[in-house]
């Protein structure tokens, strides 16, 4: 058995209706999608990823019109953020209806919802006419995929259909905001500017989980290549001449012997290329990977978050 890549939306939807999983492109990363109302299909997502049952899934919807099927209440703050940022890379955590499967929510009283902007995701959601759970389409703790071939690599021995939607435009997982109490909280950084979210809310965002708000599954070791990866403030001189070292740099350099990927010093473009560069370096048979740390400014927060999970500091 091996994965199959397609652009046939009708075929993809038929798989979902049959309770099977689907590799689904979104603008952030590819998802491993299943019918959110089919408990056996949802269970399969956990099984194929090797994901612990304690890590809840995001429910992907067509838009505001499906939110009341999942959320017990929709606060004014949610209405504002939905109007401003959906469809797009923003996930909202809201109080869950009793009818939402505890397998999706990992037994929490909340549910995470997102309306993706990718045209293939929208075509599948519209034709399916239901909601889809979709965690990133990688095995537990490995790198999120940003193209169909990465998904196929992750699940090389599975009979999985993958919709080819090209390379993801955003490249990092969605920003997650919890609206469970009066203080909106940023649970996961993404490429949306927190200041833009605060502007729409008319209120500051608290950072990180606190009180009854939990964000399970944000493991320190996550998104990691198999090759040992080290983040460095400066390029270590001794390794520059070693062809068995791979490099993820900001600017290209011609004084380095090993494989170099340069992602530039602009955070949005860097984010778009990050996971593909990590896949390429991880697949290159190298002994170690060095990652040059970007500047410590707010615009790089989501990139720093992912790099800290992908590497150890040297
Ligand atoms: O961009 C994305 O969000 C991608 C694409 C496929 O949509 N999906 C994604 O899913 O990144 P996943 O499963 O890799 O990450 C989902 C995160 C997890 O860290 C989980 O803990 C959090 O969302 N989450 C889900 N439901 C939650 C809830 N009720 N409360 C707090 N966090 C929740
Ligand atoms: Mg993930």
mmCIF file of C-alpha atoms and ligand atoms in Angstrom:
data_model
loop_
_atom_site.group_PDB
_atom_site.id
_atom_site.type_symbol
_atom_site.label_atom_id
_atom_site.label_comp_id
_atom_site.label_asym_id
_atom_site.label_seq_id
_atom_site.Cartn_x
_atom_site.Cartn_y
_atom_site.Cartn_z
ATOM 1 C CA UNK A 1 0.000 0.000 0.000
ATOM 2 C CA UNK A 2 1.161 3.494 -0.723
ATOM 3 C CA UNK A 3 -0.377 6.971 -0.844
ATOM 4 C CA UNK A 4 -1.967 8.295 -4.012
ATOM 5 C CA UNK A 5 -1.934 11.957 -5.031
ATOM 6 C CA UNK A 6 -4.913 13.452 -6.857
ATOM 7 C CA UNK A 7 -6.619 16.696 -7.843
ATOM 8 C CA UNK A 8 -10.023 14.980 -8.183
ATOM 9 C CA UNK A 9 -12.232 16.632 -5.531
ATOM 10 C CA UNK A 10 -15.211 14.267 -6.111
ATOM 11 C CA UNK A 11 -12.959 11.278 -5.502
ATOM 12 C CA UNK A 12 -11.568 12.914 -2.353
ATOM 13 C CA UNK A 13 -15.064 13.579 -0.996
ATOM 14 C CA UNK A 14 -16.146 9.985 -1.743
ATOM 15 C CA UNK A 15 -13.275 8.783 0.470
ATOM 16 C CA UNK A 16 -14.380 11.059 3.331
ATOM 17 C CA UNK A 17 -17.990 9.845 3.008
ATOM 18 C CA UNK A 18 -16.731 6.261 3.219
ATOM 19 C CA UNK A 19 -15.108 7.115 6.582
ATOM 20 C CA UNK A 20 -11.580 7.173 5.177
ATOM 21 C CA UNK A 21 -8.815 9.720 5.784
ATOM 22 C CA UNK A 22 -7.657 12.336 3.282
ATOM 23 C CA UNK A 23 -4.480 14.389 2.892
ATOM 24 C CA UNK A 24 -5.890 17.912 2.622
ATOM 25 C CA UNK A 25 -3.980 21.041 1.555
ATOM 26 C CA UNK A 26 -4.649 24.178 3.593
ATOM 27 C CA UNK A 27 -2.907 27.538 3.362
ATOM 28 C CA UNK A 28 -0.948 26.796 6.571
ATOM 29 C CA UNK A 29 0.159 23.150 6.315
ATOM 30 C CA UNK A 30 -1.383 19.953 4.911
ATOM 31 C CA UNK A 31 -3.941 18.314 7.189
ATOM 32 C CA UNK A 32 -4.883 14.675 7.774
ATOM 33 C CA UNK A 33 -8.640 15.095 7.372
ATOM 34 C CA UNK A 34 -11.618 12.976 8.415
ATOM 35 C CA UNK A 35 -15.382 13.421 8.762
ATOM 36 C CA UNK A 36 -15.763 15.182 12.129
ATOM 37 C CA UNK A 37 -19.139 13.445 12.689
ATOM 38 C CA UNK A 38 -17.750 9.942 12.172
ATOM 39 C CA UNK A 39 -16.162 8.719 15.448
ATOM 40 C CA UNK A 40 -14.435 5.735 13.788
ATOM 41 C CA UNK A 41 -12.865 8.015 11.167
ATOM 42 C CA UNK A 42 -11.739 10.471 13.868
ATOM 43 C CA UNK A 43 -10.192 7.587 15.821
ATOM 44 C CA UNK A 44 -8.296 6.577 12.667
ATOM 45 C CA UNK A 45 -6.652 10.026 12.549
ATOM 46 C CA UNK A 46 -5.157 9.461 16.015
ATOM 47 C CA UNK A 47 -4.094 5.918 15.062
ATOM 48 C CA UNK A 48 -2.368 6.842 11.786
ATOM 49 C CA UNK A 49 -0.539 9.840 13.279
ATOM 50 C CA UNK A 50 0.404 7.988 16.456
ATOM 51 C CA UNK A 51 -1.100 10.947 18.312
ATOM 52 C CA UNK A 52 -1.983 10.657 22.019
ATOM 53 C CA UNK A 53 -5.717 10.793 22.744
ATOM 54 C CA UNK A 54 -5.064 13.717 25.119
ATOM 55 C CA UNK A 55 -4.260 16.061 22.181
ATOM 56 C CA UNK A 56 -7.492 17.559 20.757
ATOM 57 C CA UNK A 57 -8.172 18.175 17.047
ATOM 58 C CA UNK A 58 -9.136 21.330 15.153
ATOM 59 C CA UNK A 59 -12.530 21.162 13.386
ATOM 60 C CA UNK A 60 -12.388 22.751 9.917
ATOM 61 C CA UNK A 61 -15.572 24.439 8.737
ATOM 62 C CA UNK A 62 -16.738 26.269 5.611
ATOM 63 C CA UNK A 63 -17.223 29.489 7.595
ATOM 64 C CA UNK A 64 -19.376 31.269 10.167
ATOM 65 C CA UNK A 65 -22.506 29.386 8.991
ATOM 66 C CA UNK A 66 -21.194 26.112 10.498
ATOM 67 C CA UNK A 67 -19.898 27.501 13.804
ATOM 68 C CA UNK A 68 -23.190 27.011 15.697
ATOM 69 C CA UNK A 69 -23.069 23.287 14.869
ATOM 70 C CA UNK A 70 -19.992 23.021 17.131
ATOM 71 C CA UNK A 71 -19.854 25.988 19.528
ATOM 72 C CA UNK A 72 -22.286 26.243 22.445
ATOM 73 C CA UNK A 73 -21.996 30.023 22.330
ATOM 74 C CA UNK A 74 -20.284 32.557 20.104
ATOM 75 C CA UNK A 75 -19.032 35.609 22.011
ATOM 76 C CA UNK A 76 -18.872 39.018 20.352
ATOM 77 C CA UNK A 77 -15.067 38.747 20.231
ATOM 78 C CA UNK A 78 -15.399 35.606 18.091
ATOM 79 C CA UNK A 79 -17.802 37.327 15.720
ATOM 80 C CA UNK A 80 -15.271 40.126 15.252
ATOM 81 C CA UNK A 81 -12.320 37.813 14.629
ATOM 82 C CA UNK A 82 -14.319 35.609 12.242
ATOM 83 C CA UNK A 83 -15.446 38.646 10.260
ATOM 84 C CA UNK A 84 -11.880 39.954 10.067
ATOM 85 C CA UNK A 85 -9.760 36.818 9.571
ATOM 86 C CA UNK A 86 -11.857 33.956 8.126
ATOM 87 C CA UNK A 87 -11.260 32.235 5.892
ATOM 88 C CA UNK A 88 -7.637 32.187 6.989
ATOM 89 C CA UNK A 89 -4.920 30.949 9.352
ATOM 90 C CA UNK A 90 -6.768 31.673 12.624
ATOM 91 C CA UNK A 91 -8.165 28.956 14.911
ATOM 92 C CA UNK A 92 -10.650 29.938 17.625
ATOM 93 C CA UNK A 93 -11.199 27.952 20.816
ATOM 94 C CA UNK A 94 -14.833 28.267 21.915
ATOM 95 C CA UNK A 95 -17.134 26.492 24.388
ATOM 96 C CA UNK A 96 -18.136 23.158 22.800
ATOM 97 C CA UNK A 97 -21.676 21.906 22.327
ATOM 98 C CA UNK A 98 -22.477 18.715 24.253
ATOM 99 C CA UNK A 99 -22.900 16.941 20.915
ATOM 100 C CA UNK A 100 -19.210 17.341 19.992
ATOM 101 C CA UNK A 101 -17.381 14.031 20.338
ATOM 102 C CA UNK A 102 -14.999 13.913 23.333
ATOM 103 C CA UNK A 103 -12.523 12.175 21.017
ATOM 104 C CA UNK A 104 -12.192 15.467 19.090
ATOM 105 C CA UNK A 105 -11.947 17.675 22.178
ATOM 106 C CA UNK A 106 -9.849 15.217 24.214
ATOM 107 C CA UNK A 107 -12.570 15.441 26.838
ATOM 108 C CA UNK A 108 -12.318 19.227 27.219
ATOM 109 C CA UNK A 109 -15.427 21.429 27.268
ATOM 110 C CA UNK A 110 -14.022 23.497 24.384
ATOM 111 C CA UNK A 111 -13.636 23.038 20.639
ATOM 112 C CA UNK A 112 -11.112 24.557 18.207
ATOM 113 C CA UNK A 113 -12.575 25.839 14.905
ATOM 114 C CA UNK A 114 -10.998 27.144 11.717
ATOM 115 C CA UNK A 115 -12.193 28.021 8.197
ATOM 116 C CA UNK A 116 -9.253 27.441 5.828
ATOM 117 C CA UNK A 117 -8.601 29.769 2.893
ATOM 118 C CA UNK A 118 -6.943 27.298 0.515
ATOM 119 C CA UNK A 119 -9.147 26.815 -2.585
ATOM 120 C CA UNK A 120 -8.741 22.993 -2.514
ATOM 121 C CA UNK A 121 -9.713 22.841 1.161
ATOM 122 C CA UNK A 122 -12.704 25.054 0.442
ATOM 123 C CA UNK A 123 -13.723 22.903 -2.550
ATOM 124 C CA UNK A 124 -13.542 19.724 -0.442
ATOM 125 C CA UNK A 125 -15.446 21.297 2.486
ATOM 126 C CA UNK A 126 -18.134 22.705 0.182
ATOM 127 C CA UNK A 127 -18.667 19.411 -1.685
ATOM 128 C CA UNK A 128 -18.547 17.385 1.529
ATOM 129 C CA UNK A 129 -21.035 19.751 3.140
ATOM 130 C CA UNK A 130 -19.836 18.845 6.627
ATOM 131 C CA UNK A 131 -16.933 19.642 8.920
ATOM 132 C CA UNK A 132 -13.526 17.947 8.918
ATOM 133 C CA UNK A 133 -11.092 17.313 11.717
ATOM 134 C CA UNK A 134 -7.569 17.887 10.413
ATOM 135 C CA UNK A 135 -4.390 17.853 12.458
ATOM 136 C CA UNK A 136 -1.186 18.517 10.530
ATOM 137 C CA UNK A 137 -0.524 15.505 8.259
ATOM 138 C CA UNK A 138 2.679 14.346 9.917
ATOM 139 C CA UNK A 139 3.434 11.521 12.281
ATOM 140 C CA UNK A 140 3.419 12.589 15.915
ATOM 141 C CA UNK A 141 6.436 14.823 16.714
ATOM 142 C CA UNK A 142 7.747 15.079 13.168
ATOM 143 C CA UNK A 143 7.810 17.970 10.681
ATOM 144 C CA UNK A 144 4.506 19.384 9.379
ATOM 145 C CA UNK A 145 4.087 18.936 5.614
ATOM 146 C CA UNK A 146 3.718 21.870 3.235
ATOM 147 C CA UNK A 147 3.331 19.901 -0.011
ATOM 148 C CA UNK A 148 1.665 16.635 -1.082
ATOM 149 C CA UNK A 149 4.977 14.786 -1.426
ATOM 150 C CA UNK A 150 5.819 15.463 2.252
ATOM 151 C CA UNK A 151 2.488 13.924 3.276
ATOM 152 C CA UNK A 152 3.234 10.875 1.121
ATOM 153 C CA UNK A 153 6.660 10.604 2.784
ATOM 154 C CA UNK A 154 5.087 10.720 6.273
ATOM 155 C CA UNK A 155 2.588 7.958 5.529
ATOM 156 C CA UNK A 156 4.583 6.006 2.945
ATOM 157 C CA UNK A 157 2.954 2.647 3.728
ATOM 158 C CA UNK A 158 -0.661 3.854 4.078
ATOM 159 C CA UNK A 159 -3.481 3.608 1.551
ATOM 160 C CA UNK A 160 -4.048 7.365 1.832
ATOM 161 C CA UNK A 161 -5.464 9.676 -0.834
ATOM 162 C CA UNK A 162 -3.787 13.101 -0.835
ATOM 163 C CA UNK A 163 -5.245 16.125 -2.613
ATOM 164 C CA UNK A 164 -2.483 18.034 -4.380
ATOM 165 C CA UNK A 165 -2.899 21.733 -3.663
ATOM 166 C CA UNK A 166 0.681 22.755 -4.386
ATOM 167 C CA UNK A 167 2.987 24.357 -1.838
ATOM 168 C CA UNK A 168 1.274 25.973 1.181
ATOM 169 C CA UNK A 169 1.261 29.777 1.032
ATOM 170 C CA UNK A 170 1.621 30.374 4.785
ATOM 171 C CA UNK A 171 3.791 27.413 5.754
ATOM 172 C CA UNK A 172 3.317 27.494 9.557
ATOM 173 C CA UNK A 173 0.369 26.169 11.567
ATOM 174 C CA UNK A 174 -2.501 28.555 12.328
ATOM 175 C CA UNK A 175 -2.554 31.115 15.112
ATOM 176 C CA UNK A 176 -4.757 29.758 17.959
ATOM 177 C CA UNK A 177 -6.786 32.182 20.107
ATOM 178 C CA UNK A 178 -8.908 31.048 23.047
ATOM 179 C CA UNK A 179 -12.118 32.966 23.756
ATOM 180 C CA UNK A 180 -13.239 30.789 26.673
ATOM 181 C CA UNK A 181 -13.303 33.581 29.215
ATOM 182 C CA UNK A 182 -13.274 37.387 29.225
ATOM 183 C CA UNK A 183 -9.554 37.504 28.462
ATOM 184 C CA UNK A 184 -8.713 36.470 24.885
ATOM 185 C CA UNK A 185 -5.571 34.336 24.879
ATOM 186 C CA UNK A 186 -2.947 33.579 22.257
ATOM 187 C CA UNK A 187 -2.355 29.826 22.641
ATOM 188 C CA UNK A 188 -0.165 29.283 19.568
ATOM 189 C CA UNK A 189 1.690 31.899 17.532
ATOM 190 C CA UNK A 190 1.232 31.861 13.782
ATOM 191 C CA UNK A 191 1.906 34.319 11.024
ATOM 192 C CA UNK A 192 -0.966 36.672 11.919
ATOM 193 C CA UNK A 193 0.301 39.781 13.652
ATOM 194 C CA UNK A 194 -1.008 39.738 17.273
ATOM 195 C CA UNK A 195 -1.329 43.531 17.065
ATOM 196 C CA UNK A 196 -3.803 43.127 14.180
ATOM 197 C CA UNK A 197 -5.851 40.671 16.287
ATOM 198 C CA UNK A 198 -5.763 43.049 19.273
ATOM 199 C CA UNK A 199 -6.842 45.906 17.030
ATOM 200 C CA UNK A 200 -9.911 43.966 15.861
ATOM 201 C CA UNK A 201 -10.718 42.849 19.424
ATOM 202 C CA UNK A 202 -10.152 46.308 20.884
ATOM 203 C CA UNK A 203 -8.482 44.445 23.749
ATOM 204 C CA UNK A 204 -5.003 43.048 24.514
ATOM 205 C CA UNK A 205 -4.275 39.341 24.060
ATOM 206 C CA UNK A 206 -2.992 37.405 27.052
ATOM 207 C CA UNK A 207 -0.204 34.966 26.155
ATOM 208 C CA UNK A 208 -0.135 31.223 26.838
ATOM 209 C CA UNK A 209 -2.498 28.886 28.620
ATOM 210 C CA UNK A 210 -3.735 29.799 32.104
ATOM 211 C CA UNK A 211 -6.488 28.778 34.532
ATOM 212 C CA UNK A 212 -9.006 26.502 32.813
ATOM 213 C CA UNK A 213 -7.551 27.116 29.340
ATOM 214 C CA UNK A 214 -5.242 24.303 28.268
ATOM 215 C CA UNK A 215 -3.428 23.699 25.034
ATOM 216 C CA UNK A 216 -2.457 20.046 25.087
ATOM 217 C CA UNK A 217 0.024 18.715 22.572
ATOM 218 C CA UNK A 218 2.340 21.724 22.404
ATOM 219 C CA UNK A 219 5.349 19.579 23.127
ATOM 220 C CA UNK A 220 8.803 21.010 23.554
ATOM 221 C CA UNK A 221 10.136 18.406 21.133
ATOM 222 C CA UNK A 222 7.920 18.719 18.097
ATOM 223 C CA UNK A 223 8.258 19.400 14.397
ATOM 224 C CA UNK A 224 11.667 17.762 14.644
ATOM 225 C CA UNK A 225 13.783 16.341 11.819
ATOM 226 C CA UNK A 226 15.340 12.892 12.376
ATOM 227 C CA UNK A 227 18.826 14.312 11.789
ATOM 228 C CA UNK A 228 20.188 15.979 14.956
ATOM 229 C CA UNK A 229 19.472 19.703 14.586
ATOM 230 C CA UNK A 230 21.134 22.531 16.500
ATOM 231 C CA UNK A 231 20.154 26.179 16.611
ATOM 232 C CA UNK A 232 23.051 28.611 16.733
ATOM 233 C CA UNK A 233 23.411 32.371 17.056
ATOM 234 C CA UNK A 234 26.564 32.290 14.929
ATOM 235 C CA UNK A 235 27.798 29.783 12.366
ATOM 236 C CA UNK A 236 30.344 27.501 14.149
ATOM 237 C CA UNK A 237 33.650 27.865 12.312
ATOM 238 C CA UNK A 238 34.820 24.248 12.639
ATOM 239 C CA UNK A 239 31.683 22.851 10.956
ATOM 240 C CA UNK A 240 31.913 25.160 7.923
ATOM 241 C CA UNK A 241 34.386 22.886 6.158
ATOM 242 C CA UNK A 242 32.447 19.687 6.965
ATOM 243 C CA UNK A 243 30.368 18.438 4.001
ATOM 244 C CA UNK A 244 28.285 16.225 6.322
ATOM 245 C CA UNK A 245 26.709 19.297 7.939
ATOM 246 C CA UNK A 246 23.561 20.927 6.562
ATOM 247 C CA UNK A 247 22.680 24.555 7.116
ATOM 248 C CA UNK A 248 19.519 26.576 7.410
ATOM 249 C CA UNK A 249 20.659 30.164 7.078
ATOM 250 C CA UNK A 250 19.155 33.589 6.572
ATOM 251 C CA UNK A 251 21.506 34.687 3.769
ATOM 252 C CA UNK A 252 23.353 32.410 1.330
ATOM 253 C CA UNK A 253 27.082 31.914 1.944
ATOM 254 C CA UNK A 254 29.681 30.472 -0.370
ATOM 255 C CA UNK A 255 32.288 29.701 2.278
ATOM 256 C CA UNK A 256 30.431 26.633 3.605
ATOM 257 C CA UNK A 257 31.160 23.088 2.391
ATOM 258 C CA UNK A 258 27.844 21.376 3.256
ATOM 259 C CA UNK A 259 24.295 21.765 1.916
ATOM 260 C CA UNK A 260 22.931 25.283 2.504
ATOM 261 C CA UNK A 261 19.313 26.460 2.445
ATOM 262 C CA UNK A 262 18.936 30.229 2.766
ATOM 263 C CA UNK A 263 15.433 31.442 3.633
ATOM 264 C CA UNK A 264 16.049 35.201 3.683
ATOM 265 C CA UNK A 265 15.565 37.730 6.470
ATOM 266 C CA UNK A 266 11.872 38.455 5.946
ATOM 267 C CA UNK A 267 9.714 36.432 8.427
ATOM 268 C CA UNK A 268 6.681 35.733 6.186
ATOM 269 C CA UNK A 269 8.782 34.341 3.325
ATOM 270 C CA UNK A 270 11.016 32.488 5.804
ATOM 271 C CA UNK A 271 7.942 30.822 7.364
ATOM 272 C CA UNK A 272 6.672 29.767 3.939
ATOM 273 C CA UNK A 273 9.925 27.946 3.162
ATOM 274 C CA UNK A 274 10.863 26.621 6.609
ATOM 275 C CA UNK A 275 9.344 23.118 6.678
ATOM 276 C CA UNK A 276 10.282 22.340 3.058
ATOM 277 C CA UNK A 277 13.884 23.275 3.865
ATOM 278 C CA UNK A 278 13.828 21.037 6.962
ATOM 279 C CA UNK A 279 12.458 18.126 4.877
ATOM 280 C CA UNK A 280 15.143 18.683 2.234
ATOM 281 C CA UNK A 281 17.942 18.800 4.820
ATOM 282 C CA UNK A 282 16.526 15.815 6.714
ATOM 283 C CA UNK A 283 16.351 13.776 3.479
ATOM 284 C CA UNK A 284 19.911 14.651 2.451
ATOM 285 C CA UNK A 285 21.638 11.995 4.586
ATOM 286 C CA UNK A 286 23.548 14.540 6.675
ATOM 287 C CA UNK A 287 25.150 14.021 10.054
ATOM 288 C CA UNK A 288 23.817 17.188 11.627
ATOM 289 C CA UNK A 289 21.830 20.294 10.787
ATOM 290 C CA UNK A 290 22.715 23.796 11.969
ATOM 291 C CA UNK A 291 19.985 26.412 12.105
ATOM 292 C CA UNK A 292 21.010 30.055 12.246
ATOM 293 C CA UNK A 293 18.621 31.826 14.637
ATOM 294 C CA UNK A 294 16.712 34.811 13.173
ATOM 295 C CA UNK A 295 16.515 38.163 15.002
ATOM 296 C CA UNK A 296 14.697 38.268 18.369
ATOM 297 C CA UNK A 297 11.874 40.561 17.316
ATOM 298 C CA UNK A 298 8.082 40.146 17.579
ATOM 299 C CA UNK A 299 7.667 39.419 13.846
ATOM 300 C CA UNK A 300 9.800 36.287 14.236
ATOM 301 C CA UNK A 301 7.912 34.867 17.272
ATOM 302 C CA UNK A 302 6.174 31.992 15.435
ATOM 303 C CA UNK A 303 9.378 31.026 13.613
ATOM 304 C CA UNK A 304 11.359 31.017 16.902
ATOM 305 C CA UNK A 305 8.624 28.892 18.490
ATOM 306 C CA UNK A 306 8.870 26.239 15.740
ATOM 307 C CA UNK A 307 12.699 26.338 15.613
ATOM 308 C CA UNK A 308 12.911 25.812 19.374
ATOM 309 C CA UNK A 309 10.798 22.647 18.958
ATOM 310 C CA UNK A 310 12.776 21.440 15.937
ATOM 311 C CA UNK A 311 16.258 21.847 17.365
ATOM 312 C CA UNK A 312 18.386 21.927 20.492
ATOM 313 C CA UNK A 313 20.465 24.974 21.253
ATOM 314 C CA UNK A 314 24.164 24.363 20.666
HETATM 315 O O1 LIG B 1 -2.884 25.352 10.647
HETATM 316 C C1 LIG B 1 -3.370 24.463 11.347
HETATM 317 O O2 LIG B 1 -3.939 24.697 12.431
HETATM 318 C C2 LIG B 1 -3.220 23.023 10.834
HETATM 319 C C3 LIG B 1 -4.045 22.885 9.551
HETATM 320 C C4 LIG B 1 -4.099 21.474 9.039
HETATM 321 O O3 LIG B 1 -5.329 23.413 9.738
HETATM 322 N N1 LIG B 1 -3.640 22.096 11.850
HETATM 323 C C5 LIG B 1 -2.909 21.860 12.972
HETATM 324 O O4 LIG B 1 -3.425 20.873 13.770
HETATM 325 O O5 LIG B 1 -1.885 22.447 13.218
HETATM 326 P P1 LIG B 1 -2.614 20.181 14.969
HETATM 327 O O6 LIG B 1 -3.477 19.099 15.422
HETATM 328 O O7 LIG B 1 -1.256 19.805 14.498
HETATM 329 O O8 LIG B 1 -2.549 21.283 16.075
HETATM 330 C C6 LIG B 1 -3.748 21.620 16.726
HETATM 331 C C7 LIG B 1 -3.477 22.301 18.034
HETATM 332 C C8 LIG B 1 -2.953 21.364 19.082
HETATM 333 O O9 LIG B 1 -1.811 21.894 19.698
HETATM 334 C C9 LIG B 1 -4.092 21.258 20.080
HETATM 335 O O10 LIG B 1 -3.671 21.129 21.377
HETATM 336 C C10 LIG B 1 -4.829 22.580 19.857
HETATM 337 O O11 LIG B 1 -4.727 22.812 18.485
HETATM 338 N N2 LIG B 1 -6.236 22.444 20.227
HETATM 339 C C11 LIG B 1 -7.195 21.745 19.606
HETATM 340 N N3 LIG B 1 -8.357 21.809 20.282
HETATM 341 C C12 LIG B 1 -8.129 22.600 21.359
HETATM 342 C C13 LIG B 1 -8.903 23.042 22.458
HETATM 343 N N4 LIG B 1 -10.170 22.694 22.597
HETATM 344 N N5 LIG B 1 -8.314 23.840 23.368
HETATM 345 C C14 LIG B 1 -7.025 24.206 23.244
HETATM 346 N N6 LIG B 1 -6.229 23.796 22.248
HETATM 347 C C15 LIG B 1 -6.760 22.998 21.320
HETATM 348 MG MG1 LIG B 2 0.744 19.353 14.372
#
